[in-house]
Backbone as XML, in Angstrom:
<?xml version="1.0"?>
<chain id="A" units="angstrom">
  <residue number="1" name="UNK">
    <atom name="N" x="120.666" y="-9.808" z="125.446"/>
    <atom name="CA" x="121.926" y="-9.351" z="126.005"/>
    <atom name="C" x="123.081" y="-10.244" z="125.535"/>
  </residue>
  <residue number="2" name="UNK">
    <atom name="N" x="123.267" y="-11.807" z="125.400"/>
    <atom name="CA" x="124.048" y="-12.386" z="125.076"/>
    <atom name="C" x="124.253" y="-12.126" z="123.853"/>
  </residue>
  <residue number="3" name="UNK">
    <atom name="N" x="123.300" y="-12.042" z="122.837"/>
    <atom name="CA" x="123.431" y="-11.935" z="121.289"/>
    <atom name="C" x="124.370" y="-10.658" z="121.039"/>
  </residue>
  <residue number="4" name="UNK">
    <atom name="N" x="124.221" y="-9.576" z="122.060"/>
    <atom name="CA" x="124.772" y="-8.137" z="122.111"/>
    <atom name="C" x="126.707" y="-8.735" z="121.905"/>
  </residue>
  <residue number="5" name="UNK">
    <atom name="N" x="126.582" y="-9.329" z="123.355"/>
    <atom name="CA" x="127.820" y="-9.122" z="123.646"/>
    <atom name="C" x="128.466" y="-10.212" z="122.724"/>
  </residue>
  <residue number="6" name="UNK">
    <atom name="N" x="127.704" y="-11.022" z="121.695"/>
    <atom name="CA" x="128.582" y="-12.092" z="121.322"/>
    <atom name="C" x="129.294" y="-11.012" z="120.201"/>
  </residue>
  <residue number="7" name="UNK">
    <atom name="N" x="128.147" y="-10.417" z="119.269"/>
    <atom name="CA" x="128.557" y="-9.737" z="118.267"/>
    <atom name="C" x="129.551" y="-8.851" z="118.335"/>
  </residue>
  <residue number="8" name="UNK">
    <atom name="N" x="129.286" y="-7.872" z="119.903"/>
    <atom name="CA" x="130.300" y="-7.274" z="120.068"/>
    <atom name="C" x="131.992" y="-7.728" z="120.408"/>
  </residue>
  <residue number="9" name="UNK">
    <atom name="N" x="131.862" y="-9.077" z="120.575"/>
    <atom name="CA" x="132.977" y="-9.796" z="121.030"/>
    <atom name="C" x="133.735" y="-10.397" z="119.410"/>
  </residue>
  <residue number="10" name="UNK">
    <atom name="N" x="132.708" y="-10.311" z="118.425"/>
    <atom name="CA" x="133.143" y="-11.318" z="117.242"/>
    <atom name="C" x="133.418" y="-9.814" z="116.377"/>
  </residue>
  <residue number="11" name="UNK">
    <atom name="N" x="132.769" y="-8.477" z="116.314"/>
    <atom name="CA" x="133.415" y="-7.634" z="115.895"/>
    <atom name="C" x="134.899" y="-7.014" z="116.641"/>
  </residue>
  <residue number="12" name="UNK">
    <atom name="N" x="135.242" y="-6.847" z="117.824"/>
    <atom name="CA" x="136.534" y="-6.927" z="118.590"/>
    <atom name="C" x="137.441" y="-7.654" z="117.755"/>
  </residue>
  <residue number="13" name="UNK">
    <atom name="N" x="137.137" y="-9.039" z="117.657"/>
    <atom name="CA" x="138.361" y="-9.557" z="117.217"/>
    <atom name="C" x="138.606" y="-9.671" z="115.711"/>
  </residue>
  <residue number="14" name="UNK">
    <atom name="N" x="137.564" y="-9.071" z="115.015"/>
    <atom name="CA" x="137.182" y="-9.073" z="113.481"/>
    <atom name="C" x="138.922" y="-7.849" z="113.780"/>
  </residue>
  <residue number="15" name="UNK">
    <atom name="N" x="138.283" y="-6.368" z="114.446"/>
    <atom name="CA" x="139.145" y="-5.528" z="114.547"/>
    <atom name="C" x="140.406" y="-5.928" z="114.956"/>
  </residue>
  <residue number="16" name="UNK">
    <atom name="N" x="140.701" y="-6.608" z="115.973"/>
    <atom name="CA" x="142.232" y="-6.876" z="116.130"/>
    <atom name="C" x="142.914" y="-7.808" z="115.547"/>
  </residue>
  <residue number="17" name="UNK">
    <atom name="N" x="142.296" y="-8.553" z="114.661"/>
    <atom name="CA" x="143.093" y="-9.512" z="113.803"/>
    <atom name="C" x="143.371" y="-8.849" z="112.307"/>
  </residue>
  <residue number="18" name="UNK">
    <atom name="N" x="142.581" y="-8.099" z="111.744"/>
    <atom name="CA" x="143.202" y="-7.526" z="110.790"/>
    <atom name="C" x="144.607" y="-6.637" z="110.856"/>
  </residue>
  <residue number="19" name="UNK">
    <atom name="N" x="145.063" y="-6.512" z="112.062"/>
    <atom name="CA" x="146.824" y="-5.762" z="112.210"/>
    <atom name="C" x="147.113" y="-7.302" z="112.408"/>
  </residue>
  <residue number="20" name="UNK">
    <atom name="N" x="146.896" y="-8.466" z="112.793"/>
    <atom name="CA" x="147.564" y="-9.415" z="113.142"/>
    <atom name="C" x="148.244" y="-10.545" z="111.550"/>
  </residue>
  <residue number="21" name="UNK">
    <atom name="N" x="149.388" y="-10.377" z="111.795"/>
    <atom name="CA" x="150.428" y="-11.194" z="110.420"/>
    <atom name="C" x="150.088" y="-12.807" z="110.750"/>
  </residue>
  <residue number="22" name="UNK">
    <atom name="N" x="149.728" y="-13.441" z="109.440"/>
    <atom name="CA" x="149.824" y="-14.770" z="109.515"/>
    <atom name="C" x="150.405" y="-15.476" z="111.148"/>
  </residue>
  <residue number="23" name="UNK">
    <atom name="N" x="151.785" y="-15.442" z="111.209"/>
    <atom name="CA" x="152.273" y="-15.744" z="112.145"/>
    <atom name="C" x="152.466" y="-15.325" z="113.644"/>
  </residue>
  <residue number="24" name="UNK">
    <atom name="N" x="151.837" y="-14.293" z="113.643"/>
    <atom name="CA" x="150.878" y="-13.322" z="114.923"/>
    <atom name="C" x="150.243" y="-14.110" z="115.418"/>
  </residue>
  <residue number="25" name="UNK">
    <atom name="N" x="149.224" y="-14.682" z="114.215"/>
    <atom name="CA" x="147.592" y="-15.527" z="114.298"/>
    <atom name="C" x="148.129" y="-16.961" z="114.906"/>
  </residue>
  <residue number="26" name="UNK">
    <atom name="N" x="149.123" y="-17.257" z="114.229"/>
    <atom name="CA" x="149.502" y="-18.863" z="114.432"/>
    <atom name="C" x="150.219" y="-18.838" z="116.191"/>
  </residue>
  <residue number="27" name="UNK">
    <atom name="N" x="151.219" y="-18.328" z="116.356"/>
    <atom name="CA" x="151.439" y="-18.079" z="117.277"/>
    <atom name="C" x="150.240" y="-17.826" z="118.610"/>
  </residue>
  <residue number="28" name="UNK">
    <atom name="N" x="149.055" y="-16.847" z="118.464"/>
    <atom name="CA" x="148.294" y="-17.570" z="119.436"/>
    <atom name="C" x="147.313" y="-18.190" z="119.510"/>
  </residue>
  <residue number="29" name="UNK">
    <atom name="N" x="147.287" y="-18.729" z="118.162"/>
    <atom name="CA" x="146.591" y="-20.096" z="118.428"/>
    <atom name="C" x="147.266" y="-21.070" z="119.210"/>
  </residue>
  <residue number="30" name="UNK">
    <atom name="N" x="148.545" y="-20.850" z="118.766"/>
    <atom name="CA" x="149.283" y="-22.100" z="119.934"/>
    <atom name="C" x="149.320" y="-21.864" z="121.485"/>
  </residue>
  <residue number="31" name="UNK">
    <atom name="N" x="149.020" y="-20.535" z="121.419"/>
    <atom name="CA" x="149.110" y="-20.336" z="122.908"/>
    <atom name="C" x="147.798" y="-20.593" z="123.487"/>
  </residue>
  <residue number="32" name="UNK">
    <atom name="N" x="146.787" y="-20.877" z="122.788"/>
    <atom name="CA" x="145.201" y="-20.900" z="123.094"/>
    <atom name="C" x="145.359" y="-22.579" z="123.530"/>
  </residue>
  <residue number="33" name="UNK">
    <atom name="N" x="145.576" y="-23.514" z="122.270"/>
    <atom name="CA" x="146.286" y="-25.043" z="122.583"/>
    <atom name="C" x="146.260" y="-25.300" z="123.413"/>
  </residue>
  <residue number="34" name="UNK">
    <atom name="N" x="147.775" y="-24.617" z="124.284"/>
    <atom name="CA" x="148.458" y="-24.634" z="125.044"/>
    <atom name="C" x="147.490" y="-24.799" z="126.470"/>
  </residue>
  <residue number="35" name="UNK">
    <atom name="N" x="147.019" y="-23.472" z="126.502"/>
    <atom name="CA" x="145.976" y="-23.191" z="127.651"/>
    <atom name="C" x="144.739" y="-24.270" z="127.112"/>
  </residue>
  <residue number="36" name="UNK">
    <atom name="N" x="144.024" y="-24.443" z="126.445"/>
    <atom name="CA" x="143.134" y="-25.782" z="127.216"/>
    <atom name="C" x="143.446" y="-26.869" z="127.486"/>
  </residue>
  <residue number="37" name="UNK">
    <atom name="N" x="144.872" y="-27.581" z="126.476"/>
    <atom name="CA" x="145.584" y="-28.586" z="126.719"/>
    <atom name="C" x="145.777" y="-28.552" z="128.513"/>
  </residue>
  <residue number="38" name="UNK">
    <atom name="N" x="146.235" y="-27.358" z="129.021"/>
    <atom name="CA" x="146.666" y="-27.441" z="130.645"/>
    <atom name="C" x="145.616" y="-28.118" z="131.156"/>
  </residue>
  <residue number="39" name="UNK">
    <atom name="N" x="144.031" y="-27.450" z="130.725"/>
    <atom name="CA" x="143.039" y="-27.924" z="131.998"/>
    <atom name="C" x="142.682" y="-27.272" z="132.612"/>
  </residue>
  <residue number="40" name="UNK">
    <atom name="N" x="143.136" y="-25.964" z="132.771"/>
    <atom name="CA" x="143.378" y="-25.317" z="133.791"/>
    <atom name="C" x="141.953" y="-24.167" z="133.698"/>
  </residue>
  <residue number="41" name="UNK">
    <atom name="N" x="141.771" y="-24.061" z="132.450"/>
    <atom name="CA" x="140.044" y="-22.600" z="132.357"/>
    <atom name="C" x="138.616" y="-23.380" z="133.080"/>
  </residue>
  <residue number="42" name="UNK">
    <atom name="N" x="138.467" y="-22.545" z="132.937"/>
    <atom name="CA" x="136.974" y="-22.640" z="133.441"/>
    <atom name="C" x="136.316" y="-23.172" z="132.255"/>
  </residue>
  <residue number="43" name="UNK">
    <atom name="N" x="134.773" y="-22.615" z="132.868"/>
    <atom name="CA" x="134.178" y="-23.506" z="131.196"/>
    <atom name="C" x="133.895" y="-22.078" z="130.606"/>
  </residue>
  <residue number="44" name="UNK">
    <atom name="N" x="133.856" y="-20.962" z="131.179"/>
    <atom name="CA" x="133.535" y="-19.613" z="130.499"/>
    <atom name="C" x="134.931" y="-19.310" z="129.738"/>
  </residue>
  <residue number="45" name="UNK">
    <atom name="N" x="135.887" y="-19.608" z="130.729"/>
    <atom name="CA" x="137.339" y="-19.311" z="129.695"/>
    <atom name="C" x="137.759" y="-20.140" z="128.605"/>
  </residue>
  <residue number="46" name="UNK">
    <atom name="N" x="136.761" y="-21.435" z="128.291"/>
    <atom name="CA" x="137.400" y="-22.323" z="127.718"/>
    <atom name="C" x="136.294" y="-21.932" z="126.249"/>
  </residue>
  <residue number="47" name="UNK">
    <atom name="N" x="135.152" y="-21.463" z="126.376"/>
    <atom name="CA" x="134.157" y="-21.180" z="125.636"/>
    <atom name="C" x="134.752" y="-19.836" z="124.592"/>
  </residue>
  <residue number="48" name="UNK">
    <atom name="N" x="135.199" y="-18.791" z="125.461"/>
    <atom name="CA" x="135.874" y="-17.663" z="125.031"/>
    <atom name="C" x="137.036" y="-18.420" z="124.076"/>
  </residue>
  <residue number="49" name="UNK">
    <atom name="N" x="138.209" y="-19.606" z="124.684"/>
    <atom name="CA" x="138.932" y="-19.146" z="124.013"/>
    <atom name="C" x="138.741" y="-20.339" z="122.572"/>
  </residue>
  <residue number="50" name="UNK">
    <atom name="N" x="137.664" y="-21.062" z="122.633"/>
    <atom name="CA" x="137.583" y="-21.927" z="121.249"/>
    <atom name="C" x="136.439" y="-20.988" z="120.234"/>
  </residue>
  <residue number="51" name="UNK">
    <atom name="N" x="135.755" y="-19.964" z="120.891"/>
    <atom name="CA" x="135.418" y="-18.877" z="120.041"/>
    <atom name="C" x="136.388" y="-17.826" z="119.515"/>
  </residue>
  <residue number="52" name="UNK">
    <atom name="N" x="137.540" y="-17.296" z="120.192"/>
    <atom name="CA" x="138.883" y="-16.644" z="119.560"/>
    <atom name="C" x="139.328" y="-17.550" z="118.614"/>
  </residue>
  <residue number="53" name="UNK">
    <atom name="N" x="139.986" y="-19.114" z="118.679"/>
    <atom name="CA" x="140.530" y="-19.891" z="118.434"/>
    <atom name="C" x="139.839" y="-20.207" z="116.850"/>
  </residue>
  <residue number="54" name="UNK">
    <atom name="N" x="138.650" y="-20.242" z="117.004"/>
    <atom name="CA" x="138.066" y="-20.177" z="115.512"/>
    <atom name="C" x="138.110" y="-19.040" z="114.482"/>
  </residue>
  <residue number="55" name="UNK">
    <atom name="N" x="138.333" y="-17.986" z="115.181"/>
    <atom name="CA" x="138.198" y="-16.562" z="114.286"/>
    <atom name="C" x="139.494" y="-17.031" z="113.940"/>
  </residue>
  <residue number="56" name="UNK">
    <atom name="N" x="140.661" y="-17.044" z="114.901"/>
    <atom name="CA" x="142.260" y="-16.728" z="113.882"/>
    <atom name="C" x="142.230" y="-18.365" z="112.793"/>
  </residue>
  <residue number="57" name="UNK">
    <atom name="N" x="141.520" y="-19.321" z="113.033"/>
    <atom name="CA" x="141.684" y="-20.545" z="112.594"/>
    <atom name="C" x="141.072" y="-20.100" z="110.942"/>
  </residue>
  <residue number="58" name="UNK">
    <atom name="N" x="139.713" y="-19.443" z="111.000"/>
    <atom name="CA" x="139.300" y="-18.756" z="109.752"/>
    <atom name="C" x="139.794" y="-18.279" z="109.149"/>
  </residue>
  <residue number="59" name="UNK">
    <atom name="N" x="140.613" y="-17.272" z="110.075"/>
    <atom name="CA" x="141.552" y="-15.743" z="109.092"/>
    <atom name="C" x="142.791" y="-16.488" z="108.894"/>
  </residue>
  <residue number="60" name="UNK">
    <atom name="N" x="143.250" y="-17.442" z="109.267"/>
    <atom name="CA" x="144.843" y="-18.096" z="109.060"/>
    <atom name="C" x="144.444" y="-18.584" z="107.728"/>
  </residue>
  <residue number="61" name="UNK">
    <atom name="N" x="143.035" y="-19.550" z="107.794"/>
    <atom name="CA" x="142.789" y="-20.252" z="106.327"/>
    <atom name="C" x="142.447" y="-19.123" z="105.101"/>
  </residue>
  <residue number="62" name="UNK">
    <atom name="N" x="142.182" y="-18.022" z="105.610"/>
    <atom name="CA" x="141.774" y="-17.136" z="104.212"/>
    <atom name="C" x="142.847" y="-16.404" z="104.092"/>
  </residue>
  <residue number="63" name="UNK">
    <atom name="N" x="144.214" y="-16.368" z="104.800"/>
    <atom name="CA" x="145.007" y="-15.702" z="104.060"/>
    <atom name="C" x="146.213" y="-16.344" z="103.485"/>
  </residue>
  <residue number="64" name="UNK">
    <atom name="N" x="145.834" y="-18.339" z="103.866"/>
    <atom name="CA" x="146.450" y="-18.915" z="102.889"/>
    <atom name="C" x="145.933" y="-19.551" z="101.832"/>
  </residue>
  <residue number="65" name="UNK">
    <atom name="N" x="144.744" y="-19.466" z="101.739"/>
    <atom name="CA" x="143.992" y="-19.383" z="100.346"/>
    <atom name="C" x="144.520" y="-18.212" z="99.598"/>
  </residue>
  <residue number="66" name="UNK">
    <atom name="N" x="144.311" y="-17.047" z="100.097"/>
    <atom name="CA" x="144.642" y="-16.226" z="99.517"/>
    <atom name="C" x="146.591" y="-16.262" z="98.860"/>
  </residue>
  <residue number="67" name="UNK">
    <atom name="N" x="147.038" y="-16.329" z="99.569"/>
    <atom name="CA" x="148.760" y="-16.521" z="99.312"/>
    <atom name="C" x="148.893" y="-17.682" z="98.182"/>
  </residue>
  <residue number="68" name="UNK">
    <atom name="N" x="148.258" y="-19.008" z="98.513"/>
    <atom name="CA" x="148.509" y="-19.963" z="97.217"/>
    <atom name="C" x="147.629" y="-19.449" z="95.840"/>
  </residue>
  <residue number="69" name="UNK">
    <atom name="N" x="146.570" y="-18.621" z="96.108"/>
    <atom name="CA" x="145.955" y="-18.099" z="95.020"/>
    <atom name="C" x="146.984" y="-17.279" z="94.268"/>
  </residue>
  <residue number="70" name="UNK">
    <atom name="N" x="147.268" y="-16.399" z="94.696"/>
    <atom name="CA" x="148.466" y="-15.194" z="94.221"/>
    <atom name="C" x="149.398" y="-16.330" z="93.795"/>
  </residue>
  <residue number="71" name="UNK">
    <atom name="N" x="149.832" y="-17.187" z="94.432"/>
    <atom name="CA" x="151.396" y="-17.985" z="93.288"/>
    <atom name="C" x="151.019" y="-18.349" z="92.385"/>
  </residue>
  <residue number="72" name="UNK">
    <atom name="N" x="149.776" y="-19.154" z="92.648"/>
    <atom name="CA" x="149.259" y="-19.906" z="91.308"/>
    <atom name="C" x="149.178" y="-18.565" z="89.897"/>
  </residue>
  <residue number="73" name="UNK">
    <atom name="N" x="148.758" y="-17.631" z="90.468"/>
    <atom name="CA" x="148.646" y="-16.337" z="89.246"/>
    <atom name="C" x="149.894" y="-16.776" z="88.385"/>
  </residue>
  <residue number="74" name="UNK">
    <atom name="N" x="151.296" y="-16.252" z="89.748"/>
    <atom name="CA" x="152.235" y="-16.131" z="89.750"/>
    <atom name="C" x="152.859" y="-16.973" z="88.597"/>
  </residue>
  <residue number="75" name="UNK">
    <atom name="N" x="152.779" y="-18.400" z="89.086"/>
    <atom name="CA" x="153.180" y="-19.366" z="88.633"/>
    <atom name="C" x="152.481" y="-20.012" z="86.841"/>
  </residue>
  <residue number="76" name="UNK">
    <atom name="N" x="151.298" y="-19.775" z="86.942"/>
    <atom name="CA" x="150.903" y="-20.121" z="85.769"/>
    <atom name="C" x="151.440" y="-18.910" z="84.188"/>
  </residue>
  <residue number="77" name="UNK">
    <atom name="N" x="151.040" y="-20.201" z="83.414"/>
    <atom name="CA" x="151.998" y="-19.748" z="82.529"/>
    <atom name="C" x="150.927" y="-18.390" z="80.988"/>
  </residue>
  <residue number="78" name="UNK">
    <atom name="N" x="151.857" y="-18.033" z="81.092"/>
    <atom name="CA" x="151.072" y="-16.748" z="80.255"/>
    <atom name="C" x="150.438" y="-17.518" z="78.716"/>
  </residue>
  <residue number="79" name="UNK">
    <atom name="N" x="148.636" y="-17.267" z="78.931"/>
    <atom name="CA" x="148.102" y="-18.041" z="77.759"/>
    <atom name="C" x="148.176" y="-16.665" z="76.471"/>
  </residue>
</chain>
């Protein structure tokens, strides 16, 4: 049952982060921060949100891999 709901929880956010813009992602990561910095979750809310917190932390890093990849195209010089 846990294995169910993890997958189903890690495909969810597979789905809602692909509409989400770089700065969508960054933005709530800071708000995730924010909330454990308080203290204030539980340990189930705090589990949830460093499992969210890693998906946008992934997708933030692969779509600035991806962005410095494209300049470098950009930028390098025609052999």
């Amino acid at each position: 049952l846990f294995v169910c709901k993890y997958l189903i929880f890690n495909f969810q956010l597979s789905i809602f982060n692909l509409n989400m813009s770089y700065n969508e992602q960054l933005k709530q990561l800071e708000q995730i921060v924010s909330e454990i910095e308080s203290g204030q979750l539980s340990i189930d809310q705090l589990a949830e949100k460093v499992k969210t917190a890693t998906k946008l932390l992934a997708d933030c890093r692969k779509q600035l891999t991806k962005v410095e990849s494209d300049i470098n195209k950009i930028l390098k010089p025609q052999e």
